[in-house]
mmCIF file of C-alpha atoms in Angstrom:
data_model
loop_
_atom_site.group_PDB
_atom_site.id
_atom_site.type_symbol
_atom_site.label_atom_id
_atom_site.label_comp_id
_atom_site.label_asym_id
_atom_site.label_seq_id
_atom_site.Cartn_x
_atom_site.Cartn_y
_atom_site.Cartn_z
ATOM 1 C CA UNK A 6 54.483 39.908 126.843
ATOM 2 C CA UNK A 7 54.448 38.227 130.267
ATOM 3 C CA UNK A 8 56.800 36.040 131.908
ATOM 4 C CA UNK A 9 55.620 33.033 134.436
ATOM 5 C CA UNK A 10 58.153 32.518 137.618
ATOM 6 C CA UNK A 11 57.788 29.113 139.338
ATOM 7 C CA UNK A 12 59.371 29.138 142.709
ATOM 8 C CA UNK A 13 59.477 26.087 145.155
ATOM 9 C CA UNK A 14 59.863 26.658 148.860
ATOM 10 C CA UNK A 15 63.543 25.969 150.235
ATOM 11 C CA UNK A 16 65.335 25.992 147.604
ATOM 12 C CA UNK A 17 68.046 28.198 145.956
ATOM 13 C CA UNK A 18 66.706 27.449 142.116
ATOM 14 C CA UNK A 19 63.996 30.285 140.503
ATOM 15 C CA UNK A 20 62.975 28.902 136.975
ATOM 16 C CA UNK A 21 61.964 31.844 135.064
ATOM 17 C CA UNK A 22 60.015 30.593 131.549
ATOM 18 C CA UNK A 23 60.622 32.795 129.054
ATOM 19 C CA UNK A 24 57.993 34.912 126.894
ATOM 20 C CA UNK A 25 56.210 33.390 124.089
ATOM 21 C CA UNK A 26 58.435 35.198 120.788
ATOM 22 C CA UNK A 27 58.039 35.349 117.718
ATOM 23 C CA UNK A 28 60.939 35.123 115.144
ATOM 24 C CA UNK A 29 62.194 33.769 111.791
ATOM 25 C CA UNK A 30 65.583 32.494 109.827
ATOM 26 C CA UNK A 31 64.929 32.611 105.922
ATOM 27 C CA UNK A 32 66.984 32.590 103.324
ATOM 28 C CA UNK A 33 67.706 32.629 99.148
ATOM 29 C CA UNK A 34 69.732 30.368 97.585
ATOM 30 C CA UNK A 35 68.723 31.385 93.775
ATOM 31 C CA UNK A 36 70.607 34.167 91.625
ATOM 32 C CA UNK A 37 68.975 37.878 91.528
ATOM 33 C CA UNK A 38 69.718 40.381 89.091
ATOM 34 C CA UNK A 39 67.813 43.495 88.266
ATOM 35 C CA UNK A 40 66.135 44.377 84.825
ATOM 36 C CA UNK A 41 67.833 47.699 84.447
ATOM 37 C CA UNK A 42 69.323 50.223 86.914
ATOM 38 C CA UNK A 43 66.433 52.443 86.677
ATOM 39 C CA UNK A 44 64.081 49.724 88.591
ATOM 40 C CA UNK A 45 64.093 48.617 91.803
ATOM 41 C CA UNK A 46 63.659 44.661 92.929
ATOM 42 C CA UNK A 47 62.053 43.144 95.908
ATOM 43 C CA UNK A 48 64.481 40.572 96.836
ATOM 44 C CA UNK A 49 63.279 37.082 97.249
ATOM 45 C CA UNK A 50 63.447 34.668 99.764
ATOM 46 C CA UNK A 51 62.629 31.208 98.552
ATOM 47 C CA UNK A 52 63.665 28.699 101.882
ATOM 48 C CA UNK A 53 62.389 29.335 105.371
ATOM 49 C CA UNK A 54 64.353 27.430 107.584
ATOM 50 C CA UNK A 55 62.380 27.849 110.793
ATOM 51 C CA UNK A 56 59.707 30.495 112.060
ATOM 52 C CA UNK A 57 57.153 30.827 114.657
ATOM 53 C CA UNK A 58 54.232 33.622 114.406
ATOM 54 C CA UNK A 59 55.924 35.494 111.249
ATOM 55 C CA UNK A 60 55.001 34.085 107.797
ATOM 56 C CA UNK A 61 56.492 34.277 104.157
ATOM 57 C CA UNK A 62 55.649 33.818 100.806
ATOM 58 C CA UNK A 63 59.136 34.584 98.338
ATOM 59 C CA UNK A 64 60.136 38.168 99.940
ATOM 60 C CA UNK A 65 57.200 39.261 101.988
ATOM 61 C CA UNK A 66 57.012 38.658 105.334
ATOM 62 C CA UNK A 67 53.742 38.958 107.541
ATOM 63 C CA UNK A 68 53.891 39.324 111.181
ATOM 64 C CA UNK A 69 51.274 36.998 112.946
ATOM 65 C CA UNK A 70 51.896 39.403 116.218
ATOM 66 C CA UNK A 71 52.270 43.152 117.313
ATOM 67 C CA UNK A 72 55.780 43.510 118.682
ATOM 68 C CA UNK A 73 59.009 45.168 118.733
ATOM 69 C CA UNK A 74 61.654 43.199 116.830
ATOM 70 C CA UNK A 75 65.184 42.876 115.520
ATOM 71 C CA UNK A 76 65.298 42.830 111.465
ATOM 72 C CA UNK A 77 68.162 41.476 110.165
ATOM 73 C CA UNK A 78 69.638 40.873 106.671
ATOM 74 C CA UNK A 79 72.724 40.127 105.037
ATOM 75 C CA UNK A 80 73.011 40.081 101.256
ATOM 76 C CA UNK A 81 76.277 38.589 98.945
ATOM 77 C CA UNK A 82 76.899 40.610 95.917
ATOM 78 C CA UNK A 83 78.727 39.197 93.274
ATOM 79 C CA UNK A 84 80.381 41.845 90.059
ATOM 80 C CA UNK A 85 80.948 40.462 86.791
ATOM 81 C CA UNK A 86 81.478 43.958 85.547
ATOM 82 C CA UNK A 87 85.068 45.764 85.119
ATOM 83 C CA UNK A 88 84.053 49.072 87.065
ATOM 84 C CA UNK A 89 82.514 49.318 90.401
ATOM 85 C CA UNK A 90 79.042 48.741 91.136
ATOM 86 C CA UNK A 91 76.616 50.427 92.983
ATOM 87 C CA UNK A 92 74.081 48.738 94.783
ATOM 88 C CA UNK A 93 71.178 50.397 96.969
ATOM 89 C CA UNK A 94 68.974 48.287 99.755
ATOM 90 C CA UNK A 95 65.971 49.209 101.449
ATOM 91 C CA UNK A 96 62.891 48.455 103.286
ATOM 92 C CA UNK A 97 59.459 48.637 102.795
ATOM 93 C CA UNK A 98 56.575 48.740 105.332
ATOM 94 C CA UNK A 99 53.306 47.800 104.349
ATOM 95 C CA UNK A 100 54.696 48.368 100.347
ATOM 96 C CA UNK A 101 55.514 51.857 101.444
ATOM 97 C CA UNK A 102 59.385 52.357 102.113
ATOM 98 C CA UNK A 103 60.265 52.852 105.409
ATOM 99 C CA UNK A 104 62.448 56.446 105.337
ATOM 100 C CA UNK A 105 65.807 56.291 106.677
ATOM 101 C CA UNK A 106 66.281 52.639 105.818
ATOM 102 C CA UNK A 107 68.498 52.789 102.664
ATOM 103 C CA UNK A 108 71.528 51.256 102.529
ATOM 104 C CA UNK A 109 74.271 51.920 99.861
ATOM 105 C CA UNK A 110 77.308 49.904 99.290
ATOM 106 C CA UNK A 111 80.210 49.863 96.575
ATOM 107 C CA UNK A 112 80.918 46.149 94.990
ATOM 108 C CA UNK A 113 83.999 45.393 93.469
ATOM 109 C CA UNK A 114 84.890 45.443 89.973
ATOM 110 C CA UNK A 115 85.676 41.895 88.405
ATOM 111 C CA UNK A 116 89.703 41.409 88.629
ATOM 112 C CA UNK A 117 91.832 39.033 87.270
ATOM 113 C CA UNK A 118 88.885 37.354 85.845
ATOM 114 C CA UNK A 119 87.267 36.644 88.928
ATOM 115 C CA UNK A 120 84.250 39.094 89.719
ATOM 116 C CA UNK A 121 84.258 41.097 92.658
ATOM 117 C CA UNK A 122 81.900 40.111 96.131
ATOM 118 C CA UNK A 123 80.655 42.102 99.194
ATOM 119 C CA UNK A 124 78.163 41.210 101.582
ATOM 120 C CA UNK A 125 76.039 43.977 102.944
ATOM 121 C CA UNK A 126 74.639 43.387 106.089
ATOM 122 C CA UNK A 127 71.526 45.850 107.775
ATOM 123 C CA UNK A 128 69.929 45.756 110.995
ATOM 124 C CA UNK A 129 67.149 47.710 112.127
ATOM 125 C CA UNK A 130 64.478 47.582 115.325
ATOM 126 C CA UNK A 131 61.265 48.287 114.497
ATOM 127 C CA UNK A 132 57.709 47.669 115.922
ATOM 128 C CA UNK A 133 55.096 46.016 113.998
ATOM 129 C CA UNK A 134 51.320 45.319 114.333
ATOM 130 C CA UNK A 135 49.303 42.100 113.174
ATOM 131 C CA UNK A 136 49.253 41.390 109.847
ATOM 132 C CA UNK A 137 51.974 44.448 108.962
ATOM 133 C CA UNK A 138 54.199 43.218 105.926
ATOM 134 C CA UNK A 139 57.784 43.475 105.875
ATOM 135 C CA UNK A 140 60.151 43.660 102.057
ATOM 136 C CA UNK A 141 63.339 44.192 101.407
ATOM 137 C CA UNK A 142 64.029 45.904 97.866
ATOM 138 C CA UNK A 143 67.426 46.772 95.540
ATOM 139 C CA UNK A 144 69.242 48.254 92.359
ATOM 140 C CA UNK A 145 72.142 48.395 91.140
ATOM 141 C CA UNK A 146 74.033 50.799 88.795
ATOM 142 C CA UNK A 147 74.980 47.725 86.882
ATOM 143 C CA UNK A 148 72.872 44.672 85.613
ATOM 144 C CA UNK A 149 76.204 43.053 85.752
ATOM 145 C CA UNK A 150 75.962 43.041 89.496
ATOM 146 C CA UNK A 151 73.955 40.559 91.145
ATOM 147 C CA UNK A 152 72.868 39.017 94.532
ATOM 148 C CA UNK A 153 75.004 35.345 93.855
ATOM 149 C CA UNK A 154 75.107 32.138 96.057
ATOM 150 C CA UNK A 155 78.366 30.929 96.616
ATOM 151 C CA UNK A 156 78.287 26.527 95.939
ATOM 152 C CA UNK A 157 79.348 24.451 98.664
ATOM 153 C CA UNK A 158 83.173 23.420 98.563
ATOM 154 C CA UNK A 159 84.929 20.428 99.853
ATOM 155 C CA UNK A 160 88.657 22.000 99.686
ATOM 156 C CA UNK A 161 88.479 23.098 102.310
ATOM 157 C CA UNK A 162 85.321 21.926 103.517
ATOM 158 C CA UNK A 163 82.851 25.129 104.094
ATOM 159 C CA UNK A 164 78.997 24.819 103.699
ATOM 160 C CA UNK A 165 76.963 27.188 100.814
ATOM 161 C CA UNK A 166 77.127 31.024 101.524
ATOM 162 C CA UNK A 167 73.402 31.810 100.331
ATOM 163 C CA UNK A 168 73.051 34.872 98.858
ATOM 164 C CA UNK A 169 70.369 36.354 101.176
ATOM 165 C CA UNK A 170 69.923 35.595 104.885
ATOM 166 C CA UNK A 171 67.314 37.078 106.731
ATOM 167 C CA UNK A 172 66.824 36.772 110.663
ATOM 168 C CA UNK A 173 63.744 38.554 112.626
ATOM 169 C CA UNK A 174 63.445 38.066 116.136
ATOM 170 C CA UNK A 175 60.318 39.887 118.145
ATOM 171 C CA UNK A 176 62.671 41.379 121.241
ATOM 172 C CA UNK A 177 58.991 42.506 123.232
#
């Protein structure tokens, strides 16, 4: 990636333009459970909100350009269940998992009637070429335990909390 400088004679100012990137914001706003706990999911990602150079269809995302870049995901886990849930999240390159990218976290049991939430968030660097595919998979221990949008509320005001953000910004 290459940078252009424009300089004018006599003056104090350098405007540097900066590289062409490429990057993404995507998110899912729908409910997610798993089948059983012996099976894992690909988790879906039904909205892009803006994107430049990476594509998606649902969960997959295809990079448009070979780059190094910043992966980012944060999932909201919602427990109906009265014991603890274990939940597992990983990565897959190219449908092939990427090692050392699991992820385990521990969701709260339901309590007072009100099931238990945790976000897990993961970020990882990695380097892609043209037309490489990116997916993000998960189980749980429990099909009680489920990746859960959290409505909008107006007291107090706060906007919805969707239940899978993902970010992806080429950093070279």
């Amino acid at each position: 990636t290459a940078a252009t400088v424009d300089v004018t004679a006599g003056t104090d100012t350098v405007l540097i333009n900066p590289p062409d990137l490429a990057y993404l914001h995507a998110y899912d706003t729908t409910t997610q459970s798993v089948a059983n706990v012996t099976t894992s999911k690909k988790i879906d990602v039904n909205t892009l909100d803006l994107g430049y150079e990476i594509s998606r269809s649902d969960g997959t995302f295809t990079f448009l350009r070979s780059g190094t870049y910043l992966v980012s995901l944060s999932v909201q886990f919602q427990n109906s269940a009265t014991s603890i849930s274990d939940t597992n999240i990983f990565v897959k390159k190219n449908n092939q998992p990427v090692p050392y990218s699991s992820s385990y976290s521990a969701v709260p049991s339901s309590h007072g009637g009100t099931p238990g939430k945790l976000i897990t968030m993961v970020s990882f660097v990695m380097q892609f070429v043209t037309y490489d595919t990116l997916e993000f998979w998960w189980h749980s221990d429990n099909v009680n335990c489920q990746i859960y949008t959290i409505p909008a509320s107006t007291n107090p005001d706060a906007p919805v909390s969707p239940g899978v953000i993902v970010t992806i910004t080429q950093v070279s």
